[in-house]
Short mmCIF file of C-alpha atoms in Angstrom, two decimals:
data_model
loop_
_atom_site.label_atom_id
_atom_site.label_comp_id
_atom_site.label_asym_id
_atom_site.label_seq_id
_atom_site.Cartn_x
_atom_site.Cartn_y
_atom_site.Cartn_z
CA SER A 1 15.88 -7.69 -31.20
CA PRO A 2 17.12 -5.20 -33.85
CA GLU A 3 20.10 -3.06 -32.97
CA PRO A 4 19.25 0.60 -32.21
CA ASP A 5 20.15 3.20 -34.83
CA PRO A 6 23.69 4.46 -34.01
CA ALA A 7 22.81 8.14 -34.51
CA THR A 8 19.75 7.91 -32.27
CA ALA A 9 21.67 5.96 -29.65
CA ALA A 10 24.43 8.58 -29.68
CA ASP A 11 21.93 11.29 -28.79
CA GLN A 12 20.51 9.20 -25.97
CA ILE A 13 23.79 8.35 -24.29
CA ALA A 14 24.97 11.94 -24.02
CA TRP A 15 24.06 11.97 -20.35
CA ALA A 16 26.32 9.03 -19.48
CA ASP A 17 29.69 7.40 -20.23
CA TRP A 18 28.41 4.08 -21.50
CA GLY A 19 31.82 2.57 -21.94
CA SER A 20 32.46 2.97 -18.23
CA ILE A 21 28.93 1.89 -17.35
CA GLY A 22 29.25 -1.26 -19.45
CA ARG A 23 32.45 -2.27 -17.67
CA ARG A 24 30.83 -1.61 -14.30
CA LEU A 25 27.82 -3.76 -15.18
CA HIS A 26 30.09 -6.60 -16.25
CA ASN A 27 31.92 -6.36 -12.94
CA LEU A 28 28.61 -6.55 -11.07
CA ILE A 29 27.52 -9.79 -12.71
CA SER A 30 30.92 -11.41 -12.25
CA THR A 31 31.14 -10.60 -8.55
CA PRO A 32 29.57 -13.07 -6.08
CA THR A 33 26.53 -11.72 -4.32
CA LEU A 34 27.13 -10.36 -0.85
CA GLY A 35 24.90 -11.52 1.95
CA PRO A 36 21.68 -13.52 1.74
CA VAL A 37 19.28 -13.11 -1.14
CA SER A 38 15.50 -13.25 -0.86
CA ASP A 39 14.00 -16.68 -0.66
CA ARG A 40 11.50 -15.48 -3.24
CA ALA A 41 14.27 -14.82 -5.77
CA PRO A 42 14.44 -17.08 -8.82
CA THR A 43 16.10 -20.44 -8.29
CA PRO A 44 19.59 -20.43 -9.86
CA ALA A 45 19.46 -21.98 -13.31
CA PRO A 46 21.32 -25.15 -14.22
CA GLY A 47 24.90 -24.43 -15.19
CA THR A 48 25.40 -21.87 -12.43
CA VAL A 49 28.30 -21.65 -10.06
CA GLY A 50 27.43 -20.69 -6.47
CA ASN A 51 25.13 -17.67 -6.46
CA ARG A 52 26.14 -16.63 -9.98
CA PRO A 53 25.90 -18.25 -13.43
CA GLU A 54 28.98 -19.05 -15.43
CA PRO A 55 30.46 -15.64 -16.34
CA SER A 56 30.36 -16.22 -20.09
CA THR A 57 26.60 -16.90 -20.02
CA ALA A 58 25.68 -13.76 -18.10
CA ALA A 59 28.27 -11.68 -19.94
CA HIS A 60 26.84 -12.72 -23.31
CA ALA A 61 23.30 -11.81 -22.21
CA LEU A 62 24.54 -8.46 -20.90
CA ASP A 63 26.41 -7.73 -24.15
CA ARG A 64 23.16 -8.23 -26.03
CA LEU A 65 21.29 -5.94 -23.64
CA ILE A 66 23.71 -3.02 -23.27
CA PRO A 67 23.06 -1.45 -26.72
CA HIS A 68 19.38 -1.12 -25.76
CA LEU A 69 19.90 0.32 -22.27
CA PRO A 70 20.40 3.98 -23.33
CA ARG A 71 17.06 4.16 -25.11
CA ALA A 72 15.15 2.34 -22.36
CA LEU A 73 16.65 4.37 -19.52
CA SER A 74 16.31 7.65 -21.43
CA SER A 75 12.56 7.03 -21.69
CA ALA A 76 12.31 7.18 -17.89
CA ALA A 77 11.68 10.32 -15.85
CA SER A 78 15.12 10.12 -14.22
CA PRO A 79 17.61 8.07 -16.28
CA GLU A 80 20.33 8.37 -13.64
CA ARG A 81 18.10 7.01 -10.89
CA ALA A 82 16.88 4.26 -13.18
CA LEU A 83 20.47 3.26 -13.96
CA ASN A 84 21.47 3.27 -10.30
CA ASN A 85 18.54 1.03 -9.39
CA PHE A 86 19.22 -1.23 -12.38
CA GLU A 87 22.72 -1.81 -11.02
CA ARG A 88 21.31 -2.58 -7.58
CA PHE A 89 18.84 -4.97 -9.20
CA LEU A 90 21.65 -6.86 -10.93
CA GLN A 91 23.40 -7.22 -7.57
CA ALA A 92 20.23 -8.65 -6.02
CA LEU A 93 19.88 -11.40 -8.62
CA PRO A 94 21.27 -14.82 -7.68
CA ALA A 95 21.24 -15.78 -11.38
CA PRO A 96 21.47 -12.74 -13.70
CA ALA A 97 21.76 -14.60 -17.03
CA PRO A 98 18.11 -15.68 -17.49
CA VAL A 99 16.85 -12.27 -16.38
CA LEU A 100 19.22 -10.40 -18.70
CA ALA A 101 18.24 -12.73 -21.55
CA ALA A 102 14.54 -12.10 -20.89
CA LEU A 103 15.09 -8.33 -20.89
CA GLY A 104 17.05 -8.57 -24.13
CA ASP A 105 14.30 -10.64 -25.75
CA ASP A 106 11.53 -8.20 -24.78
CA LEU A 107 12.63 -4.57 -24.67
CA HIS A 108 9.16 -3.52 -23.53
CA ILE A 109 9.89 -5.23 -20.22
CA LEU A 110 13.14 -3.30 -19.97
CA GLU A 111 11.31 0.01 -20.52
CA MET A 112 8.67 -0.85 -17.93
CA LEU A 113 11.44 -1.72 -15.49
CA ALA A 114 13.16 1.60 -16.19
CA HIS A 115 9.91 3.49 -15.48
CA LEU A 116 9.60 1.62 -12.19
CA PHE A 117 13.20 2.31 -11.17
CA ALA A 118 12.87 6.01 -11.98
CA GLY A 119 9.32 6.57 -10.80
CA SER A 120 9.10 5.03 -7.33
CA GLN A 121 11.88 4.18 -4.92
CA PHE A 122 9.32 2.63 -2.57
CA LEU A 123 8.18 0.13 -5.21
CA THR A 124 11.74 -0.39 -6.42
CA GLU A 125 12.79 -1.49 -2.94
CA ILE A 126 10.05 -4.13 -2.97
CA LEU A 127 11.49 -5.59 -6.17
CA LEU A 128 15.06 -5.40 -4.87
CA ARG A 129 14.06 -7.39 -1.79
CA ASN A 130 12.11 -9.85 -3.92
CA PRO A 131 13.75 -10.19 -7.36
CA GLY A 132 11.44 -13.07 -8.20
CA TYR A 133 8.59 -10.57 -8.47
CA LEU A 134 10.02 -9.66 -11.87
CA SER A 135 7.73 -12.44 -13.08
CA LEU A 136 4.95 -9.82 -12.94
CA LEU A 137 6.63 -8.31 -16.00
CA THR A 138 8.10 -11.36 -17.70
CA GLU A 139 4.85 -13.30 -17.53
CA ARG A 140 2.51 -10.28 -17.82
CA THR A 141 -0.48 -12.55 -17.27
CA GLY A 142 -3.29 -10.36 -16.09
CA ILE A 143 -1.01 -7.73 -14.58
CA ALA A 144 -3.57 -4.99 -15.29
CA HIS A 145 -6.58 -7.12 -14.39
CA LEU A 146 -9.05 -5.25 -12.17
CA LYS A 147 -9.47 -7.62 -9.26
CA THR A 148 -12.68 -7.77 -7.26
CA PRO A 149 -12.68 -7.75 -3.44
CA GLY A 150 -13.54 -11.44 -3.57
CA ARG A 151 -10.55 -12.19 -5.81
CA PHE A 152 -8.20 -10.28 -3.50
CA LEU A 153 -9.53 -12.11 -0.45
CA ALA A 154 -9.24 -15.53 -2.09
CA GLU A 155 -5.61 -14.82 -3.03
CA ALA A 156 -4.71 -13.55 0.44
CA ARG A 157 -6.23 -16.62 2.03
CA THR A 158 -4.31 -18.85 -0.37
CA ALA A 159 -1.11 -17.07 0.67
CA THR A 160 -1.80 -17.52 4.38
CA ASP A 161 -3.79 -20.75 4.63
CA PRO A 162 -0.77 -23.08 4.45
CA TRP A 163 0.40 -21.63 7.74
CA LEU A 164 -3.00 -21.98 9.35
CA THR A 165 -4.10 -25.36 7.99
CA GLY A 166 -0.91 -27.08 6.87
CA GLY A 167 0.37 -28.27 10.20
CA ASN A 168 2.34 -25.13 10.93
CA GLY A 169 0.58 -24.38 14.19
CA GLY A 170 2.12 -23.27 17.44
CA SER A 171 3.84 -20.11 18.55
CA THR A 172 5.89 -19.80 15.36
CA ALA A 173 2.90 -19.87 13.01
CA TYR A 174 1.58 -16.39 13.84
CA PRO A 175 4.70 -14.43 12.79
CA ALA A 176 5.11 -16.64 9.73
CA VAL A 177 1.54 -16.16 8.52
CA LEU A 178 1.79 -12.39 8.96
CA ASP A 179 5.03 -12.38 6.98
CA ALA A 180 3.24 -14.34 4.24
CA LEU A 181 0.51 -11.70 4.27
CA ARG A 182 3.13 -8.93 4.06
CA ARG A 183 4.69 -10.60 1.04
CA TYR A 184 1.32 -10.89 -0.66
CA GLN A 185 0.53 -7.23 0.03
CA GLN A 186 3.88 -6.04 -1.30
CA ARG A 187 3.60 -8.11 -4.46
CA GLU A 188 0.18 -6.59 -5.11
CA LEU A 189 1.42 -3.07 -4.37
CA LEU A 190 4.17 -3.67 -6.92
CA ARG A 191 1.70 -5.00 -9.49
CA ILE A 192 -0.61 -2.02 -9.10
CA GLY A 193 2.32 0.42 -9.08
CA ILE A 194 3.83 -0.99 -12.27
CA CYS A 195 0.46 -0.57 -13.99
CA ASP A 196 0.18 2.96 -12.61
CA LEU A 197 3.67 4.05 -13.72
CA ASN A 198 3.24 2.56 -17.18
CA GLY A 199 -0.24 3.91 -17.86
CA LEU A 200 -1.98 0.54 -17.77
CA LEU A 201 -4.54 1.68 -15.16
CA GLU A 202 -6.34 5.00 -14.76
CA LEU A 203 -6.11 6.81 -11.42
CA PRO A 204 -9.62 5.83 -10.18
CA ALA A 205 -8.80 2.18 -10.88
CA VAL A 206 -5.47 2.50 -9.03
CA THR A 207 -7.04 3.94 -5.87
CA THR A 208 -9.87 1.41 -5.99
CA GLN A 209 -7.43 -1.49 -6.31
CA LEU A 210 -5.30 -0.13 -3.46
CA SER A 211 -8.43 0.18 -1.31
CA TYR A 212 -9.60 -3.35 -2.09
CA LEU A 213 -6.12 -4.62 -1.21
CA ALA A 214 -6.17 -2.82 2.15
CA GLU A 215 -9.63 -4.17 2.99
CA THR A 216 -8.43 -7.67 2.16
CA VAL A 217 -5.31 -7.33 4.29
CA ILE A 218 -7.32 -6.04 7.27
CA GLN A 219 -9.89 -8.85 6.99
CA THR A 220 -7.20 -11.51 6.62
CA ALA A 221 -5.16 -10.07 9.48
CA LEU A 222 -8.29 -10.16 11.66
CA GLU A 223 -8.93 -13.81 10.77
CA VAL A 224 -5.33 -14.71 11.56
CA THR A 225 -5.36 -12.76 14.82
CA ALA A 226 -8.66 -14.31 15.88
CA ALA A 227 -7.25 -17.79 15.23
CA GLN A 228 -4.09 -16.97 17.19
CA THR A 229 -5.90 -15.49 20.21
CA GLY A 230 -8.89 -17.84 20.19
CA ILE A 231 -11.22 -14.79 20.25
CA SER A 232 -14.10 -15.05 17.79
CA PRO A 233 -14.66 -11.91 15.68
CA ALA A 234 -18.41 -12.48 15.82
CA GLY A 235 -19.87 -9.31 17.35
CA PHE A 236 -16.72 -7.31 16.45
CA ALA A 237 -16.82 -4.98 13.45
CA VAL A 238 -14.07 -2.97 11.78
CA LEU A 239 -15.11 0.21 10.01
CA ALA A 240 -12.87 2.15 7.64
CA MET A 241 -12.94 5.93 7.63
CA GLY A 242 -10.96 8.56 5.72
CA LYS A 243 -9.40 7.64 2.38
CA LEU A 244 -9.95 3.91 2.82
CA GLY A 245 -13.58 4.48 3.75
CA GLY A 246 -13.99 6.55 0.62
CA GLY A 247 -12.27 3.95 -1.54
CA GLU A 248 -9.49 6.35 -2.54
CA LEU A 249 -6.44 5.01 -0.73
CA ASN A 250 -2.99 5.84 -2.08
CA TYR A 251 0.34 4.08 -1.65
CA SER A 252 1.36 5.91 1.53
CA SER A 253 -2.00 6.48 3.22
CA ASP A 254 -2.65 5.64 6.84
CA VAL A 255 -5.77 3.57 7.41
CA ASP A 256 -8.31 5.23 9.70
CA LEU A 257 -10.18 2.50 11.54
CA LEU A 258 -12.99 2.25 14.06
CA PHE A 259 -13.77 -0.87 16.11
CA LEU A 260 -17.33 -1.55 17.27
CA VAL A 261 -18.85 -4.23 19.47
CA GLY A 262 -22.44 -5.41 19.36
CA GLU A 263 -24.77 -5.34 22.32
CA GLY A 264 -25.35 -7.87 25.08
CA TYR A 265 -21.72 -8.69 25.91
CA GLY A 266 -20.40 -8.67 29.45
CA GLU A 267 -17.18 -7.22 30.80
CA THR A 268 -15.18 -10.36 30.05
CA HIS A 269 -16.17 -10.24 26.41
CA MET A 270 -15.44 -6.53 26.18
CA ARG A 271 -11.91 -7.09 27.49
CA ALA A 272 -11.47 -9.88 24.96
CA TYR A 273 -12.60 -7.64 22.10
CA THR A 274 -10.24 -4.92 23.25
CA ARG A 275 -7.41 -7.46 23.22
CA LEU A 276 -8.46 -8.60 19.74
CA GLY A 277 -8.38 -4.99 18.54
CA GLU A 278 -4.95 -4.41 20.06
CA ARG A 279 -3.55 -7.53 18.41
CA LEU A 280 -5.06 -6.55 15.07
CA ILE A 281 -3.39 -3.13 15.25
CA GLY A 282 -0.11 -4.85 16.06
CA ALA A 283 -0.50 -7.25 13.14
CA LEU A 284 -1.01 -4.33 10.76
CA THR A 285 1.68 -2.01 12.13
CA ASP A 286 4.49 -4.22 13.45
CA ALA A 287 7.57 -4.20 11.21
CA THR A 288 9.69 -7.26 10.43
CA ALA A 289 12.28 -8.03 7.79
CA GLU A 290 9.32 -8.26 5.40
CA GLY A 291 8.23 -4.70 6.23
CA PHE A 292 4.88 -3.71 7.73
CA LEU A 293 1.33 -3.69 6.42
CA TYR A 294 -0.20 -0.29 7.26
CA ARG A 295 0.02 2.61 9.66
CA VAL A 296 -3.21 2.67 11.67
CA ASP A 297 -4.98 5.74 13.04
CA MET A 298 -7.62 5.04 15.70
CA ARG A 299 -8.22 8.65 16.79
CA LEU A 300 -11.65 8.92 15.17
CA ARG A 301 -13.24 6.80 17.89
CA PRO A 302 -15.33 8.49 20.64
CA TRP A 303 -13.13 10.67 22.86
CA GLY A 304 -10.13 10.02 20.62
CA LYS A 305 -7.01 8.55 22.20
CA VAL A 306 -8.52 8.44 25.70
CA GLY A 307 -11.71 6.65 24.63
CA PRO A 308 -12.31 2.88 24.69
CA LEU A 309 -10.62 1.08 21.81
CA ALA A 310 -13.72 -0.98 21.02
CA PRO A 311 -16.89 0.87 22.11
CA THR A 312 -20.32 -0.68 21.85
CA VAL A 313 -22.73 0.37 19.15
CA ASN A 314 -25.12 1.94 21.66
CA GLY A 315 -22.25 3.69 23.42
CA TYR A 316 -21.09 5.29 20.18
CA LEU A 317 -24.65 6.33 19.26
CA ARG A 318 -25.04 8.07 22.64
CA TYR A 319 -21.75 9.84 22.02
CA LEU A 320 -23.01 11.05 18.63
CA GLN A 321 -26.19 12.38 20.19
CA GLN A 322 -24.63 14.10 23.19
CA HIS A 323 -20.97 14.94 22.54
CA ALA A 324 -19.83 14.51 18.94
CA ARG A 325 -18.59 17.58 17.10
CA LEU A 326 -19.46 18.22 13.50
CA TRP A 327 -16.08 17.07 12.17
CA GLU A 328 -16.67 13.68 13.78
CA LYS A 329 -19.97 13.43 11.92
CA GLN A 330 -18.19 14.47 8.72
CA ALA A 331 -15.74 11.62 9.20
CA LEU A 332 -18.56 9.11 9.52
CA LEU A 333 -19.89 10.06 6.09
CA ARG A 334 -17.16 7.84 4.68
CA GLY A 335 -17.55 5.06 7.22
CA ARG A 336 -18.12 1.54 5.93
CA VAL A 337 -17.56 -1.99 7.17
CA VAL A 338 -14.37 -3.60 5.87
CA ALA A 339 -13.82 -6.53 8.25
CA GLY A 340 -15.39 -8.50 11.03
CA ASP A 341 -19.11 -8.74 11.80
CA GLU A 342 -20.92 -7.02 8.94
CA LEU A 343 -24.29 -7.15 10.74
CA VAL A 344 -22.92 -5.21 13.71
CA GLY A 345 -21.22 -2.64 11.53
CA GLY A 346 -24.16 -2.29 9.15
CA ALA A 347 -26.62 -1.82 12.03
CA PHE A 348 -24.46 0.94 13.48
CA ILE A 349 -24.25 2.81 10.15
CA ALA A 350 -28.01 2.57 9.63
CA ARG A 351 -28.75 3.89 13.14
CA ALA A 352 -26.09 6.58 13.01
CA GLU A 353 -27.15 8.05 9.68
CA PRO A 354 -30.10 10.13 10.99
CA LEU A 355 -27.85 11.62 13.69
CA LEU A 356 -25.38 12.87 11.08
CA PHE A 357 -27.96 15.10 9.42
CA ALA A 358 -29.58 16.60 12.50
CA SER A 359 -27.91 20.05 12.31
CA GLY A 360 -29.40 22.88 10.24
CA PRO A 361 -27.68 24.33 7.14
CA GLU A 362 -26.52 27.53 8.83
CA ALA A 363 -24.94 25.71 11.77
CA VAL A 364 -23.19 23.28 9.43
CA ARG A 365 -21.89 26.10 7.21
CA ALA A 366 -20.53 28.07 10.16
CA GLU A 367 -18.77 25.08 11.73
CA VAL A 368 -17.27 23.81 8.48
CA TYR A 369 -15.97 27.31 7.70
CA GLY A 370 -14.58 27.68 11.22
CA MET A 371 -12.73 24.34 11.03
CA LYS A 372 -11.15 25.26 7.71
CA GLN A 373 -10.05 28.65 9.00
CA LEU A 374 -8.54 27.03 12.09
CA THR A 375 -6.55 24.63 9.93
CA GLU A 376 -5.21 27.41 7.71
CA SER A 377 -4.31 29.53 10.77
CA HIS A 378 -2.27 26.65 12.18
CA LEU A 379 -0.45 26.26 8.86
CA ARG A 380 0.45 29.96 8.85
CA GLN A 381 1.72 29.82 12.43
CA THR A 382 3.99 26.88 11.61
CA GLY A 383 5.22 28.36 8.32
CA ARG A 384 3.54 25.67 6.23
CA ILE A 385 1.85 27.75 3.55
CA TRP A 386 3.51 27.02 0.23
CA GLY A 387 2.74 23.71 -1.43
CA GLU A 388 0.07 22.57 1.05
CA VAL A 389 -2.13 20.85 -1.51
CA LYS A 390 -3.89 18.78 1.14
CA LEU A 391 -4.75 21.31 3.87
CA GLY A 392 -3.97 24.83 2.58
CA GLU A 393 -6.09 27.43 0.81
CA GLY A 394 -7.80 26.03 -2.27
CA SER A 395 -6.62 22.52 -1.38
CA ILE A 396 -8.10 19.05 -1.44
CA ARG A 397 -9.58 19.73 1.99
CA ASN A 398 -11.62 22.62 0.53
CA VAL A 399 -13.22 20.23 -1.95
CA GLU A 400 -13.88 17.66 0.78
CA PHE A 401 -15.41 20.21 3.17
CA VAL A 402 -17.68 21.75 0.50
CA THR A 403 -18.87 18.28 -0.53
CA GLN A 404 -19.47 17.24 3.06
CA TYR A 405 -21.30 20.50 3.79
CA LEU A 406 -23.65 19.78 0.88
CA GLN A 407 -24.21 16.29 2.30
CA LEU A 408 -24.86 17.40 5.88
CA ALA A 409 -26.81 20.63 5.33
#
């Protein structure tokens, strides 16, 4: 790679003492790593000593890279944060030399890494825990490919199938397979986030990919949980509501879910489906060293927190006819099946649809307006007025409520 112009580089390093930074970076790569490194990190290259390569090899690669760091880091939104995370990344590497050499050979990778380190601490932490995921950048094979739901599901099953079919049965298989699913999810979040931060995907594509990923994780977690409990998911449907239902999930969204059970099942089956639902929630929300999958909100079911976790289709339809408030019907406008028995879920949506549009335009307008006013009043009482882009006046919720009014009226 050509050396940067000295005058340009001088302007870019004004925010930092690069002599001091260079010495600190050299100290980092010559110091043995502390504590265990991720088992997904790159395997130490031949010619390494312990967790670190021979100092001269890594030092030479770093010497080649340092002249390019000012320009790369200065292109990021927060150069100081990018530098701090770059130092942490070096500490996480069991073998810095090949990584430093790769960054020196392709400065575009270095700039993309700087944008990641400056733009998202959440995504940065994924890479720090799993340095081997840098291959997303070094290989760059299909990183911005728009994956279909089927492609996501096939990959998730590939990640988890060895634990289910490879002789890893028993009580230890369930935690291991969920950890494998967590690793797959985090790698995909990192892939999508890198594309987002570097302008490789437009916003609608980002939210669609995040939604497909969540659907895949929920379906795979249900399959794993069903295998672990011995409870068949036939007759058990999982509907997504909210942002996931609308296909517009973001990186930090909860997933709003609704469980439904088909008709003709006795009390024993209903208890089993409730247990299956509880285990599925646990699989999605429980945190391990690998993190957790998603926060789950089940409050959109009939009667909210006090209602049955897995109501029957007919039971929910009766609730819609006799007790449901308009906001509950609004929520169902986004409802769609994302896991489990598609026939059960599809039949419910088809039968529920006429009930959603039973109110007249004036009644819908009055109730939608009243709900929005109630929300804004609560924000004022709690001092949450400024910056409320989701719930406040003129916020995202205004757009949602107007759109839903036009649908329901």
